[in-house]
PDB file of C-alpha atoms in Angstrom:
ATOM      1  CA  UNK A 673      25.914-103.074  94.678  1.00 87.00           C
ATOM      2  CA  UNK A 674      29.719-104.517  94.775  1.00 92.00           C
ATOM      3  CA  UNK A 675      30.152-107.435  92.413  1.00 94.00           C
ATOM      4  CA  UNK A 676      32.213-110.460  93.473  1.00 96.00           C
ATOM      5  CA  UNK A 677      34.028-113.248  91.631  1.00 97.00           C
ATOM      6  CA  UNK A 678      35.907-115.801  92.737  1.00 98.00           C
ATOM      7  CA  UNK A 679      38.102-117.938  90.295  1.00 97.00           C
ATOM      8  CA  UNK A 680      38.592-120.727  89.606  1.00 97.00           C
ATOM      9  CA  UNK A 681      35.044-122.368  90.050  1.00 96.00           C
ATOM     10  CA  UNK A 682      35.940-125.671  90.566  1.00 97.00           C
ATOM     11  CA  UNK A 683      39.866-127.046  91.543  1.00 97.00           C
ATOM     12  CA  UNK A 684      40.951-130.414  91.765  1.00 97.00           C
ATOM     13  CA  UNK A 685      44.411-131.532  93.566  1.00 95.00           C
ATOM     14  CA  UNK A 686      46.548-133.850  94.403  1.00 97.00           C
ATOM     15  CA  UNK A 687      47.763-134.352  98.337  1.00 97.00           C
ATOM     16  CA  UNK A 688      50.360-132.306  98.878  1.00 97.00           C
ATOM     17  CA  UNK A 689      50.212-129.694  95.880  1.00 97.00           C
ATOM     18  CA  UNK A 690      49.765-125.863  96.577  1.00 97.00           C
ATOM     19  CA  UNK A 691      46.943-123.807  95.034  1.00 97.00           C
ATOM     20  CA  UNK A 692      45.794-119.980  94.790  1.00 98.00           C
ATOM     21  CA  UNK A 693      42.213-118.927  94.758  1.00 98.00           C
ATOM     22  CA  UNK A 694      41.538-115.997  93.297  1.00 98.00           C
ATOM     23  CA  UNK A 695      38.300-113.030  94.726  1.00 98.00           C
ATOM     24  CA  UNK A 696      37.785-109.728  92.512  1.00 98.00           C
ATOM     25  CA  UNK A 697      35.389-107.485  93.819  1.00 97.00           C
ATOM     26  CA  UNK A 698      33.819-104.311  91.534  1.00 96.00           C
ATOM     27  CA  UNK A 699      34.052-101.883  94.548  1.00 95.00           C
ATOM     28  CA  UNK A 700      35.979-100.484  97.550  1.00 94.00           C
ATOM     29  CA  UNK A 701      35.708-102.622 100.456  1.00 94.00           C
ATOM     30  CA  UNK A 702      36.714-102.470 103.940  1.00 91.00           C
ATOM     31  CA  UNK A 703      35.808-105.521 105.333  1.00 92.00           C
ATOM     32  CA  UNK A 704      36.974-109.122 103.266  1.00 95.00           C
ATOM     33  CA  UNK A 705      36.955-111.931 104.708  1.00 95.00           C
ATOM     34  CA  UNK A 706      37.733-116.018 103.391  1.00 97.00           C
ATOM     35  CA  UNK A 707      35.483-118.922 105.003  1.00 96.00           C
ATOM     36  CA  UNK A 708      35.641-122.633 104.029  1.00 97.00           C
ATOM     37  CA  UNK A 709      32.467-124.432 104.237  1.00 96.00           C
ATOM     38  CA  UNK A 710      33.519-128.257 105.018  1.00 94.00           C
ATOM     39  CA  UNK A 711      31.389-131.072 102.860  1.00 91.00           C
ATOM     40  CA  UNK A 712      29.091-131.480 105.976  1.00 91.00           C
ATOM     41  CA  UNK A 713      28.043-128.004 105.406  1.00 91.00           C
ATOM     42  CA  UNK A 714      29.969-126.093 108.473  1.00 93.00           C
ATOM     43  CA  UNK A 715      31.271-122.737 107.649  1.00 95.00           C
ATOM     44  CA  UNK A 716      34.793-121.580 109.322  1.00 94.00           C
ATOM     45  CA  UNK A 717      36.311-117.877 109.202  1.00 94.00           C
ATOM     46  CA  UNK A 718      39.914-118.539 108.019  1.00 96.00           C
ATOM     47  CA  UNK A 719      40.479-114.632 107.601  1.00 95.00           C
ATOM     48  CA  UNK A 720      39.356-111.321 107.943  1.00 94.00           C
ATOM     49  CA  UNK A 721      41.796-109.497 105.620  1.00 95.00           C
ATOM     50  CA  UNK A 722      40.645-105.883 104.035  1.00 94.00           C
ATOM     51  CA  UNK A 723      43.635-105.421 103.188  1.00 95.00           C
ATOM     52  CA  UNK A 724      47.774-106.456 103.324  1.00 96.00           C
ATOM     53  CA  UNK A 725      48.637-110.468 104.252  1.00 97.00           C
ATOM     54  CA  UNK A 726      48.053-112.922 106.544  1.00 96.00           C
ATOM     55  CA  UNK A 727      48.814-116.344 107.674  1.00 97.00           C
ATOM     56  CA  UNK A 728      47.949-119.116 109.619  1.00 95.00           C
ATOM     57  CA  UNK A 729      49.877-122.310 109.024  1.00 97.00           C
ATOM     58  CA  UNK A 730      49.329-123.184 105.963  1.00 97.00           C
ATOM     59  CA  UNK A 731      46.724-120.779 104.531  1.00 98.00           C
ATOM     60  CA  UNK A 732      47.718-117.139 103.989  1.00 98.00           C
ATOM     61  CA  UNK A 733      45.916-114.463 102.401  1.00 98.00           C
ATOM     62  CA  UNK A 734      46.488-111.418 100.312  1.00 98.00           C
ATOM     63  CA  UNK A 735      44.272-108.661  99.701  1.00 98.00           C
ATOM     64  CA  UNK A 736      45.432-105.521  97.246  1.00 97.00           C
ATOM     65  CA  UNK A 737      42.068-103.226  98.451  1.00 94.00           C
ATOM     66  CA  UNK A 738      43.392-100.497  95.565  1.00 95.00           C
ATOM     67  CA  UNK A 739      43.308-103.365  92.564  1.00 97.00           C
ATOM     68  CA  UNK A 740      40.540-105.166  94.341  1.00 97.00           C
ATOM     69  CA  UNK A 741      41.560-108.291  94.149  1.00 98.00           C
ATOM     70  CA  UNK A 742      42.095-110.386  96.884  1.00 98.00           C
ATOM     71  CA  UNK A 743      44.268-113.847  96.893  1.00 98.00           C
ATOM     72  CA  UNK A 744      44.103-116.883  99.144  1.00 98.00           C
ATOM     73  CA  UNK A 745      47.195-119.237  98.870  1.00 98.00           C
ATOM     74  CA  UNK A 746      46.752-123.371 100.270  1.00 97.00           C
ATOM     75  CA  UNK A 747      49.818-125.130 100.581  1.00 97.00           C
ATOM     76  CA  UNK A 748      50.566-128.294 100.683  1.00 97.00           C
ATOM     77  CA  UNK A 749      47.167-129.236 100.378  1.00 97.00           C
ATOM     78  CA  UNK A 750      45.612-132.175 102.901  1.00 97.00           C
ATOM     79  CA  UNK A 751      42.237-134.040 102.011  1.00 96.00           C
ATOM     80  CA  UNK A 752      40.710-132.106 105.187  1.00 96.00           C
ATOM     81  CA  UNK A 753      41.160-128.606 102.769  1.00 97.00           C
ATOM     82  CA  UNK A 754      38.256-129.997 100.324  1.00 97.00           C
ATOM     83  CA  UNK A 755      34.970-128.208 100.620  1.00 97.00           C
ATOM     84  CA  UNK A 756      34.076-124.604  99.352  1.00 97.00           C
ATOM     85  CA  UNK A 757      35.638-121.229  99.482  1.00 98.00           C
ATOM     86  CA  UNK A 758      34.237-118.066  99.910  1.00 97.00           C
ATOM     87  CA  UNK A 759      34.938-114.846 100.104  1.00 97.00           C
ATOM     88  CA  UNK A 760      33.051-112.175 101.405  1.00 96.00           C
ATOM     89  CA  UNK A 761      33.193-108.550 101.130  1.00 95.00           C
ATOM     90  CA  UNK A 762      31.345-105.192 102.313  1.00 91.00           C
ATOM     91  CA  UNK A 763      31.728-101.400 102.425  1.00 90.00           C
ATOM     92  CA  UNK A 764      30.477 -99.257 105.662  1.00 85.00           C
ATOM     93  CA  UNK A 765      27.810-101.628 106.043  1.00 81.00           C
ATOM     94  CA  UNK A 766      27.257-105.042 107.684  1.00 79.00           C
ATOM     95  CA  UNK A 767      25.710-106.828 104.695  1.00 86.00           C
ATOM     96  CA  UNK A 768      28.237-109.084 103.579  1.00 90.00           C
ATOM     97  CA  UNK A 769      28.223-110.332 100.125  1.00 94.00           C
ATOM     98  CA  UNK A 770      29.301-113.594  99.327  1.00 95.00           C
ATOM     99  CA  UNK A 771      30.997-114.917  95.754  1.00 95.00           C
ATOM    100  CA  UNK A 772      29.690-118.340  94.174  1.00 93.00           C
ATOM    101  CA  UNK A 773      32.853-119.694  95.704  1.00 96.00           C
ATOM    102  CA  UNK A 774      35.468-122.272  94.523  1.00 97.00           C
ATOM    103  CA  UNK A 775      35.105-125.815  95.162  1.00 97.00           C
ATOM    104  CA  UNK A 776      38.112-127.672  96.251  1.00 97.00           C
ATOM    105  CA  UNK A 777      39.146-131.637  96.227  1.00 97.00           C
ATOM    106  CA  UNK A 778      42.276-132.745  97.284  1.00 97.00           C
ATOM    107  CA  UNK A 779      42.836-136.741  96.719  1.00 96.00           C
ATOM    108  CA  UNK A 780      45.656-138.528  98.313  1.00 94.00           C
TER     109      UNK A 780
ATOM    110  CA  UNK B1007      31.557-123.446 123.900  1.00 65.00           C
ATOM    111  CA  UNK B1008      28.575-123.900 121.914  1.00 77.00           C
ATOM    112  CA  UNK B1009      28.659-121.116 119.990  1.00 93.00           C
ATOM    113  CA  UNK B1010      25.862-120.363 117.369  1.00 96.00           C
ATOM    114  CA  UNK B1011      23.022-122.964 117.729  1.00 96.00           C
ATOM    115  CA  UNK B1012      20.328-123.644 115.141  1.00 97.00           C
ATOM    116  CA  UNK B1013      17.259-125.654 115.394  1.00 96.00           C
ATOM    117  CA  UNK B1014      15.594-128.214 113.691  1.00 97.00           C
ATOM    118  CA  UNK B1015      18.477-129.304 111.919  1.00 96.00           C
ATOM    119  CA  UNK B1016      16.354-130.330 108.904  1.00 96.00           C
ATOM    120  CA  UNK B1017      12.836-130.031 108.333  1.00 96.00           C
ATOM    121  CA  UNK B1018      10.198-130.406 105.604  1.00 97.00           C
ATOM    122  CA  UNK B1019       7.327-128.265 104.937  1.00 96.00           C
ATOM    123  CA  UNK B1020       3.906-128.426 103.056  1.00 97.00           C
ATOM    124  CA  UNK B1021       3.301-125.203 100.939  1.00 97.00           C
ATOM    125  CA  UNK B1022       1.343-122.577 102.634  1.00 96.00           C
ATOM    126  CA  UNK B1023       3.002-123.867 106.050  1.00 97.00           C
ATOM    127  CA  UNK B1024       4.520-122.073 108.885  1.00 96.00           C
ATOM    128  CA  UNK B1025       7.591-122.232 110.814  1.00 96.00           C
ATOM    129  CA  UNK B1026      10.251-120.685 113.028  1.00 97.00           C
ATOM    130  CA  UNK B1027      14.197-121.805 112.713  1.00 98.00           C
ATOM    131  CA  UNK B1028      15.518-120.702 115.848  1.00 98.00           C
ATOM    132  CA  UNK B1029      19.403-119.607 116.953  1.00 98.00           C
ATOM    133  CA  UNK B1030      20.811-118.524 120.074  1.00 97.00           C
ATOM    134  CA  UNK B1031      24.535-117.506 120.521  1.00 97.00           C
ATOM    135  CA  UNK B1032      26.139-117.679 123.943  1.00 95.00           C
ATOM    136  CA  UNK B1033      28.976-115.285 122.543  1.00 93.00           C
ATOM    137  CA  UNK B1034      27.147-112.182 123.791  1.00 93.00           C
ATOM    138  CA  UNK B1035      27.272-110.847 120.365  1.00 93.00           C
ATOM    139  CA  UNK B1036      25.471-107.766 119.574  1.00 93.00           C
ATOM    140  CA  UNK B1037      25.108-108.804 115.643  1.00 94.00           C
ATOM    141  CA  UNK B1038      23.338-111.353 114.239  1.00 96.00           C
ATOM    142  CA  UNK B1039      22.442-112.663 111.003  1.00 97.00           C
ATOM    143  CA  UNK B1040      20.478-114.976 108.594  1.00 98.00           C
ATOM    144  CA  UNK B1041      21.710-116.104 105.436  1.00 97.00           C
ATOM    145  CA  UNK B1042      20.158-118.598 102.681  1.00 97.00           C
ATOM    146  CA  UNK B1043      22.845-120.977 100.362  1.00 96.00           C
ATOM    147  CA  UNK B1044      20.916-122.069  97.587  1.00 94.00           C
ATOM    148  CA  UNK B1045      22.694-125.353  95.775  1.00 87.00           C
ATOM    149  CA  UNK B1046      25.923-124.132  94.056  1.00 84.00           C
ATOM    150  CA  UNK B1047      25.620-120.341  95.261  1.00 87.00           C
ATOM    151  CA  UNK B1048      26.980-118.589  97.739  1.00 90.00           C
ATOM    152  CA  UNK B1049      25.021-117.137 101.069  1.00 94.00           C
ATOM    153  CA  UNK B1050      22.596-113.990 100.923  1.00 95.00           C
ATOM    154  CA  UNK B1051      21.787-111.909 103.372  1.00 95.00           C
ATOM    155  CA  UNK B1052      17.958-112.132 104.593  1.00 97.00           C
ATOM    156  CA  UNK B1053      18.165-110.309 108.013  1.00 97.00           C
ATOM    157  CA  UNK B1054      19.882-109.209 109.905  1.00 96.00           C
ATOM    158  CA  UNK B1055      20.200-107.053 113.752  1.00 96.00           C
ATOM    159  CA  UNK B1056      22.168-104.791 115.618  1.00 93.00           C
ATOM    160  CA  UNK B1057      21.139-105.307 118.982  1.00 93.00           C
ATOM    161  CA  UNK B1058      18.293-106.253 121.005  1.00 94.00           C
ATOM    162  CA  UNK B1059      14.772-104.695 119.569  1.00 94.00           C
ATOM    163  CA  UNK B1060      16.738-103.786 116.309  1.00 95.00           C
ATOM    164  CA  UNK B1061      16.741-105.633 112.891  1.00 96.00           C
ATOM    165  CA  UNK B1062      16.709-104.380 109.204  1.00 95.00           C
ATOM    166  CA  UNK B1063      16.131-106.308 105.748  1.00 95.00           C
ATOM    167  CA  UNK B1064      19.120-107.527 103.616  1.00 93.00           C
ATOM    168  CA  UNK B1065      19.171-108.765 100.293  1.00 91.00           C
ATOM    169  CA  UNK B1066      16.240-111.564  99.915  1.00 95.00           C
ATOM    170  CA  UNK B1067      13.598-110.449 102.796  1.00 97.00           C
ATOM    171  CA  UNK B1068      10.437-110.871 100.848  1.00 96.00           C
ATOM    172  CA  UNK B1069       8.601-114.057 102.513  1.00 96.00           C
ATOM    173  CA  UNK B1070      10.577-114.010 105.939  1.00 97.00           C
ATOM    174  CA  UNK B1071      10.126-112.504 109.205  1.00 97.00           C
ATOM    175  CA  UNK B1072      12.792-112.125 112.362  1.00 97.00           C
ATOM    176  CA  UNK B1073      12.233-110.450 116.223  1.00 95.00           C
ATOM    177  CA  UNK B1074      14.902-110.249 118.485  1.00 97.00           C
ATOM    178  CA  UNK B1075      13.935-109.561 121.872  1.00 96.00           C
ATOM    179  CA  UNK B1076      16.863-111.022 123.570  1.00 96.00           C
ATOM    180  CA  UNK B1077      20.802-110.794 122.941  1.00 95.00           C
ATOM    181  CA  UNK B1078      20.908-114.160 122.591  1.00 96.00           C
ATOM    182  CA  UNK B1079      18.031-115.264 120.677  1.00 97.00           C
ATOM    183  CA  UNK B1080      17.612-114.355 116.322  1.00 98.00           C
ATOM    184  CA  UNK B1081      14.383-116.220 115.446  1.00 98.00           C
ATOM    185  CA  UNK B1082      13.421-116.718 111.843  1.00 98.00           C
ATOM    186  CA  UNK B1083       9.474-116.962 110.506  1.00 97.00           C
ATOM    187  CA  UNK B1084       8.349-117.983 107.836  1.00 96.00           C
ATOM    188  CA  UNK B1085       4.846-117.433 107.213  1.00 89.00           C
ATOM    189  CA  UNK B1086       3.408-118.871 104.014  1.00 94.00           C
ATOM    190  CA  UNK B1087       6.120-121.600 102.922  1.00 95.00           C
ATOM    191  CA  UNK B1088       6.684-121.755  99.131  1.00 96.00           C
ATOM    192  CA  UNK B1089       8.891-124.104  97.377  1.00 96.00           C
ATOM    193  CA  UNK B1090      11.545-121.029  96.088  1.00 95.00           C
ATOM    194  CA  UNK B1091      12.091-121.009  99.882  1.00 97.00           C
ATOM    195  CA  UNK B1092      13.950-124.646  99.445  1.00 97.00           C
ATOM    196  CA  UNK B1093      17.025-123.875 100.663  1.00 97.00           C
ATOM    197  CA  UNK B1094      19.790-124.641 103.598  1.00 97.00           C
ATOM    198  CA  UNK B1095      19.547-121.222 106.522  1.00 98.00           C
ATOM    199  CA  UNK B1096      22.639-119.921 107.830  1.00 98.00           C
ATOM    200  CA  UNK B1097      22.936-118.278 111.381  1.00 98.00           C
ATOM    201  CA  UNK B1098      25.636-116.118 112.260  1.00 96.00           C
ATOM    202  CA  UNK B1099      26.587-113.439 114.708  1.00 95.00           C
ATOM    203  CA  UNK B1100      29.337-111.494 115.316  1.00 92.00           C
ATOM    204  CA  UNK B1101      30.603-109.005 118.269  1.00 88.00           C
ATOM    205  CA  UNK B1102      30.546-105.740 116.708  1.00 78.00           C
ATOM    206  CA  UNK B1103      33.203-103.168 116.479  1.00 74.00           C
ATOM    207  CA  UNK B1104      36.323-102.813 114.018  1.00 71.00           C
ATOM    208  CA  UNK B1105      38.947-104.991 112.781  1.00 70.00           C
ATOM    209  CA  UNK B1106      38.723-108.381 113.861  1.00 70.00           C
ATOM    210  CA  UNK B1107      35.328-108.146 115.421  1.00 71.00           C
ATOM    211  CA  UNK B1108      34.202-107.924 112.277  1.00 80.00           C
ATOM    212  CA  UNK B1109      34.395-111.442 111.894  1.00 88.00           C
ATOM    213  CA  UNK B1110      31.631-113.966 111.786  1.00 91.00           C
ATOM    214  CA  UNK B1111      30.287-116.924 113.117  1.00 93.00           C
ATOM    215  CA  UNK B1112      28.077-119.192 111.600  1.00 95.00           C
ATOM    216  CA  UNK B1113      25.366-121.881 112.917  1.00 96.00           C
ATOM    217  CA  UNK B1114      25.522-125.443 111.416  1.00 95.00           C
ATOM    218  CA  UNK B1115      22.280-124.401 109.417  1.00 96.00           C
ATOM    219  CA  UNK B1116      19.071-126.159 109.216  1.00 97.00           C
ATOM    220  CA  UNK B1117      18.420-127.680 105.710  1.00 96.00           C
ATOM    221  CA  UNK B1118      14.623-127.091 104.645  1.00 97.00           C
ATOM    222  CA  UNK B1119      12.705-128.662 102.136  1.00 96.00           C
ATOM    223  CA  UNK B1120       9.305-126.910 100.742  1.00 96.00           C
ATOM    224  CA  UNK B1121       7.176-129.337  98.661  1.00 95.00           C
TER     225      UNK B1121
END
């Protein structure tokens, strides 16, 4: 089954600072997608992206399906952007599978 | 909007005990989902259904059971509770379709404890 990897494991920042989190996947995909799971435990869709860029204030995300890579960029990081991320990825099927994540803490 | 619901929000077992985590969605979704997140992993797929009267195994089935006789309702059973099920259960549905539909949303979870 597709392989995924998400880099770096663990990232620690300062208020402010900008960050990219990295998700390589061993397969084609068509479905991707980011969530951030809060320290309470709550996950949140922040983007399904199978491909090409998006954004949303600011979080964007890039996905290059033909390198398999995908990239999701934080800037100007607030304490509210700790927790994990995940990305998630699938091919003609609805089983979504999930990297080990990257865990994020932003300090003021 | 309440979304996904789960219920109990936490709850700890005896080994060789039985429960059900419930979730409903008021979303209409046709999808739904259960996922496990053991510490310091990400989720894995248990179940998971199409529809109403549909449902199929994912990646960690063994020990777990699921029914869905209603759009709204994806319960969960667990039959004979063993401590490798020690873990925090993820909900989620989604609407179905292409594109953006693809996306999905997740319960709170319910954190559960075998011992």
């Amino acid at each position: 089954g597709i392989q995924v990897e998400q880099s770096p494991p663990d990232l620690i920042l300062q208020e402010g600072a900008n960050s990219t989190l990295r998700c390589n996947f061993s397969d084609s995909v068509n479905n991707l997608q980011w969530f951030h799971q809060n320290p309470w435990g709550q996950l949140i869709n922040l983007f399904y992206i199978p491909s090409g860029t998006k954004q949303n204030g600011r979080l964007s995300a890039t996905t290059v399906a033909t390198e398999r890579y995908s990239l999701l960029y934080i800037s100007s990081s607030q304490t509210t952007d700790s927790g994990v991320y995940f990305c998630a990825v699938s091919y003609n099927t609805d089983k979504l599978i999930f990297g080990t994540g990257t865990r994020l803490q932003v300090f003021p | 909007n309440a979304g996904v619901t789960q219920t109990p929000k936490f709850r700890i077992l005896k080994i060789g005990q039985s429960m059900t985590l419930q979730c409903t969605q008021d979303m209409n979704h046709n999808y739904m989902y259960w996922y496990r997140q053991d510490p310091g992993m990400g989720l894995k797929l248990i179940y998971y259904s199409v529809g109403a009267g549909i449902t199929d195994k994912g990646e960690v089935p063994n020990g777990y059971n699921v029914s869905r006789s209603t759009t709204e309702d994806f319960p969960l059973r667990l039959e004979l509770a063993a401590p490798s099920q020690t873990s925090v259960y993820f909900c989620a549905s989604r609407s179905g379709g292409q594109g953006a539909k693809n996306i999905q949303y997740f319960g709170a979870g319910t954190r559960l404890s075998v011992l």
